Every structure is written in structure tokens, then in C-alpha cells.
Amino acid sequence: MLLIPCPWCGLRDEVEFKYGGEAHNNRPLVPDVHDDTAWAAYLFMKKNPKGLHLERWVHAAGCRRWFNVARDTVSNRIDGSYKIGEKPPAIAAETEESA
Amino acid sequence: MPDRYRRQSPLAHLGLVARASEDQSAEAGVVMAECPFCAQTGLRGDGSLARFGNAVKTVLGIAPPTEPNTVTGPEDFADGARILWLGPDEWLIVGGDVDAEPSGALRLALSDRHAAVVDVSDGRAVIALSGPNARDVLAKGCPLDLHPRAFGPGRCAQTVLAKAHVILHQIDASPSYEIYVHRSFADYLWSWLEDAAGEFGVRISNSRSDRNGLLGGRVTP
């Protein structure tokens, strides 16, 4: 069971949350200029890393806000969380570059 | 909002008023009561804007809390409205009498702003839970840290209780709580609470509603 830090509500139990997949995978703003390959890359090609993963969660049974979490997919260790639209914390970014 | 004569509290079928008047054991670890017909108003808006908070304060006398999971307003909602934090741009206003619910005046005050005011009075049932073992009962079905250092009087939280989505508000340190649960879950949650509290001894009370000067659990046509 994970304790997930909601940016608003603080540490809460995993049962209050829903997982939302990889973060920073934004839908193209001008969809017409995308060909099938680019659409497939957006829709299906996920990073699926072994290690640090930036992912979306929603505090479904709490404040119902979406936010991002930096989680290690091997150890389940959570390095932190940040609001939608914010840049990932510096620690997370450095680890991702070195990985 | 339904006409007053047709209004029925979500737990009216349990006959709680009659049960409360029965002779009950005084040594109960948990006291349970329904708080029927309290006005509830959903409020949305940009809480970071001072003029939004000021507009609400002009109508209600209190500003919406900006700190997450806190409540502003009096301890007893008969003394006036109080506001529960539900999200960075979302609040629940709990007033005294359902007929005095403030959505009209509030909507007028916020009419020139990007805001929403919705009367949700009959959407949720309110269950009051108090007594020395109240925290133990909640801890059986709630993942929230209920220890006084983490969750004390004046705090509220949306969480799950026995798998039902609830808003939990701690009123005082005795401890006493108020649980807001969706109307269709009220019967289930009441039964679960009564069962969970069984080992500590349960007393059904009308005191919460009596103190608020509200109607009893049932409205006679």
C-alpha cells in the first residue's frame, strides 16, 4: 500500500487515488498536422521505465484534483508530487537524465 | 429542494427519533445521531482572488478557508453558516436551517464573477458521531490518520469510510465528528457504523438535532 503525497491534502492512503498513466504526454494542440505515426507515438508509445517514472494521479476520493507523482517503478519509492502545469522537482529531473 | 411537507430525511425509515426516546444504556462508548435537513451549498470559485473571498464574507460573515482540509465558522452550525474546504476552488457551505440556505444571496453577490453556487442540501445525509470511542469506530473503516496530532477539531477531509465516499469533519476534541455521506449511502453507512460501534456500546441520540433546533428525523405531512 502506498502513501501518496497529494499536493493539497498531504499524505493519503493509496485507496483514495486513481492512477492516470505517464505524465507530460500532452495531446497535440494542432491535431491536423499529425500523421498516423505521430499519433501512434502519442497514444501508444509509453516510456515504461525501470526506475524513476513521472506519472499522473487523481485524488479521486479526496479533493478530486489531478497531479503528478515521481515514483520509482522498482522500489515504489515516491520522491515527491507536484501540481499539473508545474515542472518536475529538480531531484526527479536529474535522476531521469542520468538514468 | 422539495416542498417542506414532502421532505424526508435519508434515515427517516430507521425510526431514530423513537429509538432515541427509548430507555438506553447511559454507559455508551459511542453516541450516534442524524442531523436532518441542514442546508448545504456547493461553492466554486477562484479562492486566490481576494474579491471572491470578500464577496462571500459580505454575505456569510466568514471567508472560505484557503488552507486545505480546514473549516471556518462556528462550532455549531445553528450559530450560523460554516465553510468546509473541499478543493482549491471548491467549498461546502453548511448552514443552519434548510429554509434559510444562502445560495440566493450568495449567487447575487457573485453574479459578476466566475463562480458557481449550487444548493445541494438534500444530496447528503449528516451523521453525528461522538463519545470516547468515536475515533476507534472511524479507524475501523477509514484510511485517514485520525490521531489528534494529524486530525483535530476544525479539520475536515474527504476520504472513504467503509468504502463509501464521505466528508469527515471533527467538531471538538471529545471527540465528536460529523460525517457527510451521499444520500443513497446513508442507510448503509449508518448500519455499518452501528455495527462497528456495537462492541463499545451505542446510544442513539436526538441531542445533536435538538441542540440545533432542527426538526426530528421525520416530517409529518
mmCIF file of C-alpha atoms in Angstrom:
data_model
loop_
_atom_site.group_PDB
_atom_site.id
_atom_site.type_symbol
_atom_site.label_atom_id
_atom_site.label_comp_id
_atom_site.label_asym_id
_atom_site.label_seq_id
_atom_site.Cartn_x
_atom_site.Cartn_y
_atom_site.Cartn_z
ATOM 1 C CA MET A 1 0.000 0.000 0.000
ATOM 2 C CA LEU A 2 1.399 3.386 -0.999
ATOM 3 C CA LEU A 3 1.182 6.626 0.931
ATOM 4 C CA ILE A 4 0.775 9.225 -1.809
ATOM 5 C CA PRO A 5 1.504 12.914 -1.142
ATOM 6 C CA CYS A 6 -1.375 14.931 -2.600
ATOM 7 C CA PRO A 7 -0.089 18.487 -3.222
ATOM 8 C CA TRP A 8 -3.161 19.826 -1.397
ATOM 9 C CA CYS A 9 -4.203 17.196 1.162
ATOM 10 C CA GLY A 10 -0.818 15.788 2.165
ATOM 11 C CA LEU A 11 -0.044 12.095 2.680
ATOM 12 C CA ARG A 12 -3.069 9.921 1.988
ATOM 13 C CA ASP A 13 -3.669 6.232 1.515
ATOM 14 C CA GLU A 14 -3.485 4.735 -1.972
ATOM 15 C CA VAL A 15 -7.153 3.638 -1.904
ATOM 16 C CA GLU A 16 -8.201 7.298 -2.228
ATOM 17 C CA PHE A 17 -6.374 7.679 -5.564
ATOM 18 C CA LYS A 18 -6.688 6.576 -9.169
ATOM 19 C CA TYR A 19 -3.743 6.143 -11.495
ATOM 20 C CA GLY A 20 -3.639 8.193 -14.698
ATOM 21 C CA GLY A 21 -0.641 6.902 -16.653
ATOM 22 C CA GLU A 22 2.508 8.655 -17.799
ATOM 23 C CA ALA A 23 2.753 12.406 -17.158
ATOM 24 C CA HIS A 24 3.907 15.113 -19.582
ATOM 25 C CA ASN A 25 2.438 13.229 -22.535
ATOM 26 C CA ASN A 26 0.314 16.069 -23.852
ATOM 27 C CA ARG A 27 -2.243 15.812 -26.605
ATOM 28 C CA PRO A 28 -1.059 17.816 -29.655
ATOM 29 C CA LEU A 29 -2.584 21.289 -29.724
ATOM 30 C CA VAL A 30 -2.973 21.217 -33.530
ATOM 31 C CA PRO A 31 -4.133 17.666 -34.252
ATOM 32 C CA ASP A 32 -4.380 18.154 -38.051
ATOM 33 C CA VAL A 33 -0.633 18.366 -38.577
ATOM 34 C CA HIS A 34 -0.041 14.935 -37.009
ATOM 35 C CA ASP A 35 0.273 11.890 -39.253
ATOM 36 C CA ASP A 36 -0.564 8.348 -38.140
ATOM 37 C CA THR A 37 2.947 7.640 -36.921
ATOM 38 C CA ALA A 38 2.959 10.688 -34.704
ATOM 39 C CA TRP A 39 -0.495 9.851 -33.361
ATOM 40 C CA ALA A 40 0.575 6.293 -32.613
ATOM 41 C CA ALA A 41 3.616 7.625 -30.772
ATOM 42 C CA TYR A 42 1.408 9.892 -28.684
ATOM 43 C CA LEU A 43 -1.238 7.274 -27.973
ATOM 44 C CA PHE A 44 0.632 4.017 -27.526
ATOM 45 C CA MET A 45 4.364 4.505 -27.140
ATOM 46 C CA LYS A 46 4.909 4.937 -23.411
ATOM 47 C CA LYS A 47 8.301 5.179 -21.715
ATOM 48 C CA ASN A 48 7.612 2.320 -19.294
ATOM 49 C CA PRO A 49 10.919 2.811 -17.483
ATOM 50 C CA LYS A 50 12.519 0.607 -14.894
ATOM 51 C CA GLY A 51 13.235 3.224 -12.269
ATOM 52 C CA LEU A 52 12.009 6.771 -11.895
ATOM 53 C CA HIS A 53 8.650 7.405 -13.547
ATOM 54 C CA LEU A 54 6.723 10.686 -13.718
ATOM 55 C CA GLU A 55 3.048 9.799 -13.663
ATOM 56 C CA ARG A 56 -0.402 11.265 -13.188
ATOM 57 C CA TRP A 57 -2.647 10.501 -10.256
ATOM 58 C CA VAL A 58 -6.039 11.854 -9.240
ATOM 59 C CA HIS A 59 -7.149 12.179 -5.629
ATOM 60 C CA ALA A 60 -10.484 10.598 -6.520
ATOM 61 C CA ALA A 61 -11.911 10.158 -3.018
ATOM 62 C CA GLY A 62 -10.389 13.382 -1.723
ATOM 63 C CA CYS A 63 -10.057 16.799 -3.326
ATOM 64 C CA ARG A 64 -10.515 15.299 -6.826
ATOM 65 C CA ARG A 65 -7.511 17.137 -8.295
ATOM 66 C CA TRP A 66 -5.093 15.697 -10.840
ATOM 67 C CA PHE A 67 -1.394 15.996 -10.054
ATOM 68 C CA ASN A 68 1.932 14.398 -10.922
ATOM 69 C CA VAL A 69 3.963 11.973 -8.861
ATOM 70 C CA ALA A 70 7.610 10.934 -9.229
ATOM 71 C CA ARG A 71 7.676 7.234 -8.365
ATOM 72 C CA ASP A 72 10.351 4.574 -8.710
ATOM 73 C CA THR A 73 8.763 1.634 -10.529
ATOM 74 C CA VAL A 74 11.175 -0.850 -8.935
ATOM 75 C CA SER A 75 11.059 0.118 -5.278
ATOM 76 C CA ASN A 76 7.728 2.029 -5.329
ATOM 77 C CA ARG A 77 9.572 4.836 -3.571
ATOM 78 C CA ILE A 78 7.821 8.179 -4.123
ATOM 79 C CA ASP A 79 10.215 11.122 -4.498
ATOM 80 C CA GLY A 80 7.542 13.778 -4.464
ATOM 81 C CA SER A 81 4.493 15.211 -6.117
ATOM 82 C CA TYR A 82 3.790 18.430 -7.980
ATOM 83 C CA LYS A 83 0.761 20.161 -9.414
ATOM 84 C CA ILE A 84 -0.372 19.917 -13.016
ATOM 85 C CA GLY A 85 1.396 22.516 -15.132
ATOM 86 C CA GLU A 86 4.434 22.655 -12.852
ATOM 87 C CA LYS A 87 7.893 21.442 -13.742
ATOM 88 C CA PRO A 88 9.042 18.241 -12.054
ATOM 89 C CA PRO A 89 11.156 18.742 -8.920
ATOM 90 C CA ALA A 90 14.869 19.177 -9.584
ATOM 91 C CA ILE A 91 15.788 15.880 -7.917
ATOM 92 C CA ALA A 92 13.464 13.942 -10.148
ATOM 93 C CA ALA A 93 14.703 15.684 -13.295
ATOM 94 C CA GLU A 94 18.364 14.972 -12.532
ATOM 95 C CA THR A 95 17.719 11.321 -11.791
ATOM 96 C CA GLU A 96 15.775 10.940 -15.009
ATOM 97 C CA GLU A 97 18.604 12.427 -17.096
ATOM 98 C CA SER A 98 21.215 10.165 -15.530
ATOM 99 C CA ALA A 99 19.016 7.070 -15.913
ATOM 100 C CA MET B 1 -35.311 21.476 -2.896
ATOM 101 C CA PRO B 2 -38.555 19.569 -2.280
ATOM 102 C CA ASP B 3 -41.577 21.174 -0.619
ATOM 103 C CA ARG B 4 -41.271 21.189 3.117
ATOM 104 C CA TYR B 5 -44.194 18.831 3.719
ATOM 105 C CA ARG B 6 -42.698 16.224 1.370
ATOM 106 C CA ARG B 7 -39.228 16.381 2.830
ATOM 107 C CA GLN B 8 -37.971 13.220 4.464
ATOM 108 C CA SER B 9 -34.551 12.682 5.951
ATOM 109 C CA PRO B 10 -32.468 9.883 4.384
ATOM 110 C CA LEU B 11 -32.619 7.861 7.607
ATOM 111 C CA ALA B 12 -36.279 8.501 8.459
ATOM 112 C CA HIS B 13 -37.159 4.834 7.854
ATOM 113 C CA LEU B 14 -34.899 3.722 10.723
ATOM 114 C CA GLY B 15 -37.139 5.346 13.326
ATOM 115 C CA LEU B 16 -34.218 7.012 15.068
ATOM 116 C CA VAL B 17 -36.396 9.525 16.902
ATOM 117 C CA ALA B 18 -38.351 6.713 18.535
ATOM 118 C CA ARG B 19 -35.185 4.774 19.323
ATOM 119 C CA ALA B 20 -33.602 7.846 20.916
ATOM 120 C CA SER B 21 -36.553 8.261 23.262
ATOM 121 C CA GLU B 22 -36.337 4.658 24.425
ATOM 122 C CA ASP B 23 -34.563 3.862 27.660
ATOM 123 C CA GLN B 24 -30.976 3.290 26.656
ATOM 124 C CA SER B 25 -27.823 2.372 28.475
ATOM 125 C CA ALA B 26 -26.124 5.508 29.729
ATOM 126 C CA GLU B 27 -22.681 3.932 29.537
ATOM 127 C CA ALA B 28 -22.245 4.058 25.804
ATOM 128 C CA GLY B 29 -18.834 4.464 24.209
ATOM 129 C CA VAL B 30 -20.350 5.958 21.098
ATOM 130 C CA VAL B 31 -23.273 8.322 20.602
ATOM 131 C CA MET B 32 -24.847 8.454 17.149
ATOM 132 C CA ALA B 33 -27.352 10.931 15.795
ATOM 133 C CA GLU B 34 -28.663 12.067 12.479
ATOM 134 C CA CYS B 35 -28.601 15.796 11.727
ATOM 135 C CA PRO B 36 -31.514 16.050 9.326
ATOM 136 C CA PHE B 37 -32.282 18.914 6.956
ATOM 137 C CA CYS B 38 -29.203 21.040 7.292
ATOM 138 C CA ALA B 39 -28.670 23.437 4.430
ATOM 139 C CA GLN B 40 -25.711 22.588 2.210
ATOM 140 C CA THR B 41 -24.470 24.754 -0.599
ATOM 141 C CA GLY B 42 -21.714 23.924 -3.059
ATOM 142 C CA LEU B 43 -19.427 26.850 -3.825
ATOM 143 C CA ARG B 44 -16.873 27.065 -6.641
ATOM 144 C CA GLY B 45 -14.634 29.973 -7.482
ATOM 145 C CA ASP B 46 -11.076 31.248 -7.510
ATOM 146 C CA GLY B 47 -10.070 31.280 -3.851
ATOM 147 C CA SER B 48 -6.809 33.067 -4.616
ATOM 148 C CA LEU B 49 -8.748 36.224 -5.539
ATOM 149 C CA ALA B 50 -9.338 38.493 -2.545
ATOM 150 C CA ARG B 51 -12.543 39.880 -4.032
ATOM 151 C CA PHE B 52 -14.037 36.375 -4.236
ATOM 152 C CA GLY B 53 -13.390 35.755 -0.537
ATOM 153 C CA ASN B 54 -14.634 39.238 0.318
ATOM 154 C CA ALA B 55 -17.884 38.737 -1.593
ATOM 155 C CA VAL B 56 -18.538 35.502 0.314
ATOM 156 C CA LYS B 57 -17.611 37.175 3.590
ATOM 157 C CA THR B 58 -20.049 40.005 2.945
ATOM 158 C CA VAL B 59 -22.936 37.543 2.684
ATOM 159 C CA LEU B 60 -21.986 34.889 5.234
ATOM 160 C CA GLY B 61 -19.748 36.778 7.654
ATOM 161 C CA ILE B 62 -16.940 34.276 7.112
ATOM 162 C CA ALA B 63 -14.466 33.827 4.272
ATOM 163 C CA PRO B 64 -13.854 30.442 2.605
ATOM 164 C CA PRO B 65 -10.817 28.713 4.149
ATOM 165 C CA THR B 66 -7.727 28.764 1.931
ATOM 166 C CA GLU B 67 -5.789 26.197 3.946
ATOM 167 C CA PRO B 68 -6.646 22.700 2.664
ATOM 168 C CA ASN B 69 -8.918 20.499 4.769
ATOM 169 C CA THR B 70 -9.951 23.135 7.270
ATOM 170 C CA VAL B 71 -13.266 24.659 8.298
ATOM 171 C CA THR B 72 -14.181 28.259 9.079
ATOM 172 C CA GLY B 73 -17.217 29.294 11.071
ATOM 173 C CA PRO B 74 -18.830 28.440 14.388
ATOM 174 C CA GLU B 75 -18.562 25.026 16.037
ATOM 175 C CA ASP B 76 -22.313 24.597 15.975
ATOM 176 C CA PHE B 77 -23.904 25.247 12.626
ATOM 177 C CA ALA B 78 -27.049 26.544 14.343
ATOM 178 C CA ASP B 79 -24.970 29.616 15.183
ATOM 179 C CA GLY B 80 -24.515 30.422 11.515
ATOM 180 C CA ALA B 81 -23.008 29.033 8.376
ATOM 181 C CA ARG B 82 -19.616 27.392 8.283
ATOM 182 C CA ILE B 83 -17.487 26.611 5.272
ATOM 183 C CA LEU B 84 -15.657 23.345 4.622
ATOM 184 C CA TRP B 85 -12.664 23.210 2.259
ATOM 185 C CA LEU B 86 -13.231 20.594 -0.451
ATOM 186 C CA GLY B 87 -10.640 21.664 -3.006
ATOM 187 C CA PRO B 88 -8.504 24.657 -4.030
ATOM 188 C CA ASP B 89 -11.541 26.137 -5.787
ATOM 189 C CA GLU B 90 -14.356 24.239 -4.102
ATOM 190 C CA TRP B 91 -16.143 24.553 -0.749
ATOM 191 C CA LEU B 92 -19.226 23.296 1.024
ATOM 192 C CA ILE B 93 -21.255 25.814 2.991
ATOM 193 C CA VAL B 94 -23.228 24.231 5.805
ATOM 194 C CA GLY B 95 -25.958 26.444 7.192
ATOM 195 C CA GLY B 96 -28.471 26.101 9.972
ATOM 196 C CA ASP B 97 -31.980 25.724 8.695
ATOM 197 C CA VAL B 98 -32.582 24.380 5.228
ATOM 198 C CA ASP B 99 -35.124 27.117 4.525
ATOM 199 C CA ALA B 100 -32.539 29.776 5.254
ATOM 200 C CA GLU B 101 -29.972 28.364 2.854
ATOM 201 C CA PRO B 102 -27.878 31.187 1.499
ATOM 202 C CA SER B 103 -27.496 30.293 -2.185
ATOM 203 C CA GLY B 104 -29.777 33.100 -3.436
ATOM 204 C CA ALA B 105 -27.963 35.940 -1.690
ATOM 205 C CA LEU B 106 -24.591 34.398 -2.440
ATOM 206 C CA ARG B 107 -25.351 33.922 -6.119
ATOM 207 C CA LEU B 108 -26.340 37.565 -6.327
ATOM 208 C CA ALA B 109 -23.122 38.695 -4.647
ATOM 209 C CA LEU B 110 -21.008 36.573 -7.001
ATOM 210 C CA SER B 111 -23.017 37.271 -10.151
ATOM 211 C CA ASP B 112 -20.254 39.373 -11.764
ATOM 212 C CA ARG B 113 -17.540 36.820 -11.010
ATOM 213 C CA HIS B 114 -16.528 33.441 -12.376
ATOM 214 C CA ALA B 115 -18.160 31.384 -9.642
ATOM 215 C CA ALA B 116 -20.863 28.776 -9.051
ATOM 216 C CA VAL B 117 -23.318 28.443 -6.186
ATOM 217 C CA VAL B 118 -25.472 25.320 -6.054
ATOM 218 C CA ASP B 119 -27.936 24.196 -3.406
ATOM 219 C CA VAL B 120 -27.074 20.573 -2.577
ATOM 220 C CA SER B 121 -28.960 20.364 0.727
ATOM 221 C CA ASP B 122 -30.758 17.091 0.103
ATOM 222 C CA GLY B 123 -27.812 15.407 -1.577
ATOM 223 C CA ARG B 124 -26.038 14.314 1.558
ATOM 224 C CA ALA B 125 -27.051 12.922 4.909
ATOM 225 C CA VAL B 126 -25.225 14.144 8.006
ATOM 226 C CA ILE B 127 -24.421 11.697 10.784
ATOM 227 C CA ALA B 128 -23.027 12.944 14.095
ATOM 228 C CA LEU B 129 -20.686 10.557 15.878
ATOM 229 C CA SER B 130 -19.305 11.311 19.323
ATOM 230 C CA GLY B 131 -18.239 9.660 22.543
ATOM 231 C CA PRO B 132 -14.929 8.366 23.910
ATOM 232 C CA ASN B 133 -14.745 5.545 21.331
ATOM 233 C CA ALA B 134 -15.847 7.511 18.274
ATOM 234 C CA ARG B 135 -12.305 7.611 16.902
ATOM 235 C CA ASP B 136 -11.924 3.839 17.295
ATOM 236 C CA VAL B 137 -15.074 3.269 15.275
ATOM 237 C CA LEU B 138 -13.913 5.504 12.431
ATOM 238 C CA ALA B 139 -10.468 3.927 12.439
ATOM 239 C CA LYS B 140 -12.040 0.567 11.588
ATOM 240 C CA GLY B 141 -13.023 1.704 8.119
ATOM 241 C CA CYS B 142 -11.117 4.877 7.317
ATOM 242 C CA PRO B 143 -7.548 5.107 5.945
ATOM 243 C CA LEU B 144 -7.116 8.640 7.293
ATOM 244 C CA ASP B 145 -4.685 9.299 10.162
ATOM 245 C CA LEU B 146 -7.184 10.283 12.860
ATOM 246 C CA HIS B 147 -4.610 10.839 15.612
ATOM 247 C CA PRO B 148 -5.144 14.269 17.248
ATOM 248 C CA ARG B 149 -1.754 15.494 16.045
ATOM 249 C CA ALA B 150 -2.829 14.881 12.431
ATOM 250 C CA PHE B 151 -6.579 15.457 12.532
ATOM 251 C CA GLY B 152 -8.107 17.636 15.235
ATOM 252 C CA PRO B 153 -11.033 19.976 15.809
ATOM 253 C CA GLY B 154 -11.695 22.319 12.918
ATOM 254 C CA ARG B 155 -10.265 19.888 10.379
ATOM 255 C CA CYS B 156 -12.249 18.311 7.585
ATOM 256 C CA ALA B 157 -11.303 15.737 4.981
ATOM 257 C CA GLN B 158 -12.835 13.932 2.100
ATOM 258 C CA THR B 159 -11.990 10.282 2.377
ATOM 259 C CA VAL B 160 -13.517 6.817 2.311
ATOM 260 C CA LEU B 161 -15.301 5.267 5.272
ATOM 261 C CA ALA B 162 -16.235 1.616 4.873
ATOM 262 C CA LYS B 163 -15.661 2.184 1.124
ATOM 263 C CA ALA B 164 -18.243 4.988 0.972
ATOM 264 C CA HIS B 165 -17.072 8.461 -0.029
ATOM 265 C CA VAL B 166 -17.569 10.799 2.918
ATOM 266 C CA ILE B 167 -16.653 14.251 4.144
ATOM 267 C CA LEU B 168 -15.381 13.958 7.689
ATOM 268 C CA HIS B 169 -15.396 16.988 9.980
ATOM 269 C CA GLN B 170 -14.084 16.913 13.517
ATOM 270 C CA ILE B 171 -16.150 19.278 15.670
ATOM 271 C CA ASP B 172 -14.370 19.085 19.028
ATOM 272 C CA ALA B 173 -11.765 17.079 20.891
ATOM 273 C CA SER B 174 -14.194 14.952 22.913
ATOM 274 C CA PRO B 175 -14.003 13.667 20.076
ATOM 275 C CA SER B 176 -17.094 14.368 18.061
ATOM 276 C CA TYR B 177 -17.386 14.160 14.327
ATOM 277 C CA GLU B 178 -19.851 14.914 11.606
ATOM 278 C CA ILE B 179 -19.952 12.633 8.615
ATOM 279 C CA TYR B 180 -21.441 13.848 5.337
ATOM 280 C CA VAL B 181 -22.374 10.949 3.110
ATOM 281 C CA HIS B 182 -24.296 10.769 -0.139
ATOM 282 C CA ARG B 183 -27.956 10.159 0.496
ATOM 283 C CA SER B 184 -28.058 6.753 -1.185
ATOM 284 C CA PHE B 185 -25.215 5.536 1.063
ATOM 285 C CA ALA B 186 -26.773 6.854 4.277
ATOM 286 C CA ASP B 187 -28.611 3.664 5.250
ATOM 287 C CA TYR B 188 -25.560 1.508 4.501
ATOM 288 C CA LEU B 189 -23.161 3.753 6.393
ATOM 289 C CA TRP B 190 -25.446 4.102 9.410
ATOM 290 C CA SER B 191 -25.802 0.310 9.617
ATOM 291 C CA TRP B 192 -22.055 -0.139 9.251
ATOM 292 C CA LEU B 193 -21.324 2.449 11.959
ATOM 293 C CA GLU B 194 -23.818 0.961 14.365
ATOM 294 C CA ASP B 195 -22.376 -2.485 13.812
ATOM 295 C CA ALA B 196 -18.790 -1.246 14.159
ATOM 296 C CA ALA B 197 -19.669 0.660 17.335
ATOM 297 C CA GLY B 198 -21.520 -2.300 18.855
ATOM 298 C CA GLU B 199 -18.578 -3.507 20.929
ATOM 299 C CA PHE B 200 -18.267 -0.114 22.663
ATOM 300 C CA GLY B 201 -21.981 0.318 23.357
ATOM 301 C CA VAL B 202 -24.124 2.604 21.213
ATOM 302 C CA ARG B 203 -26.596 5.233 22.252
ATOM 303 C CA ILE B 204 -28.910 6.791 19.661
ATOM 304 C CA SER B 205 -29.437 10.446 20.344
ATOM 305 C CA ASN B 206 -31.527 13.345 19.249
ATOM 306 C CA SER B 207 -29.321 15.791 21.048
ATOM 307 C CA ARG B 208 -27.450 16.983 18.007
ATOM 308 C CA SER B 209 -30.641 17.909 16.250
ATOM 309 C CA ASP B 210 -32.268 19.185 19.443
ATOM 310 C CA ARG B 211 -29.347 21.497 20.063
ATOM 311 C CA ASN B 212 -29.653 22.874 16.582
ATOM 312 C CA GLY B 213 -33.355 23.437 16.899
ATOM 313 C CA LEU B 214 -33.885 21.396 13.764
ATOM 314 C CA LEU B 215 -36.762 19.090 13.049
ATOM 315 C CA GLY B 216 -36.668 15.476 14.124
ATOM 316 C CA GLY B 217 -35.911 12.609 11.791
ATOM 317 C CA ARG B 218 -39.366 12.541 10.263
ATOM 318 C CA VAL B 219 -41.640 15.230 8.924
ATOM 319 C CA THR B 220 -45.301 14.550 9.377
ATOM 320 C CA PRO B 221 -47.374 15.748 6.455
#
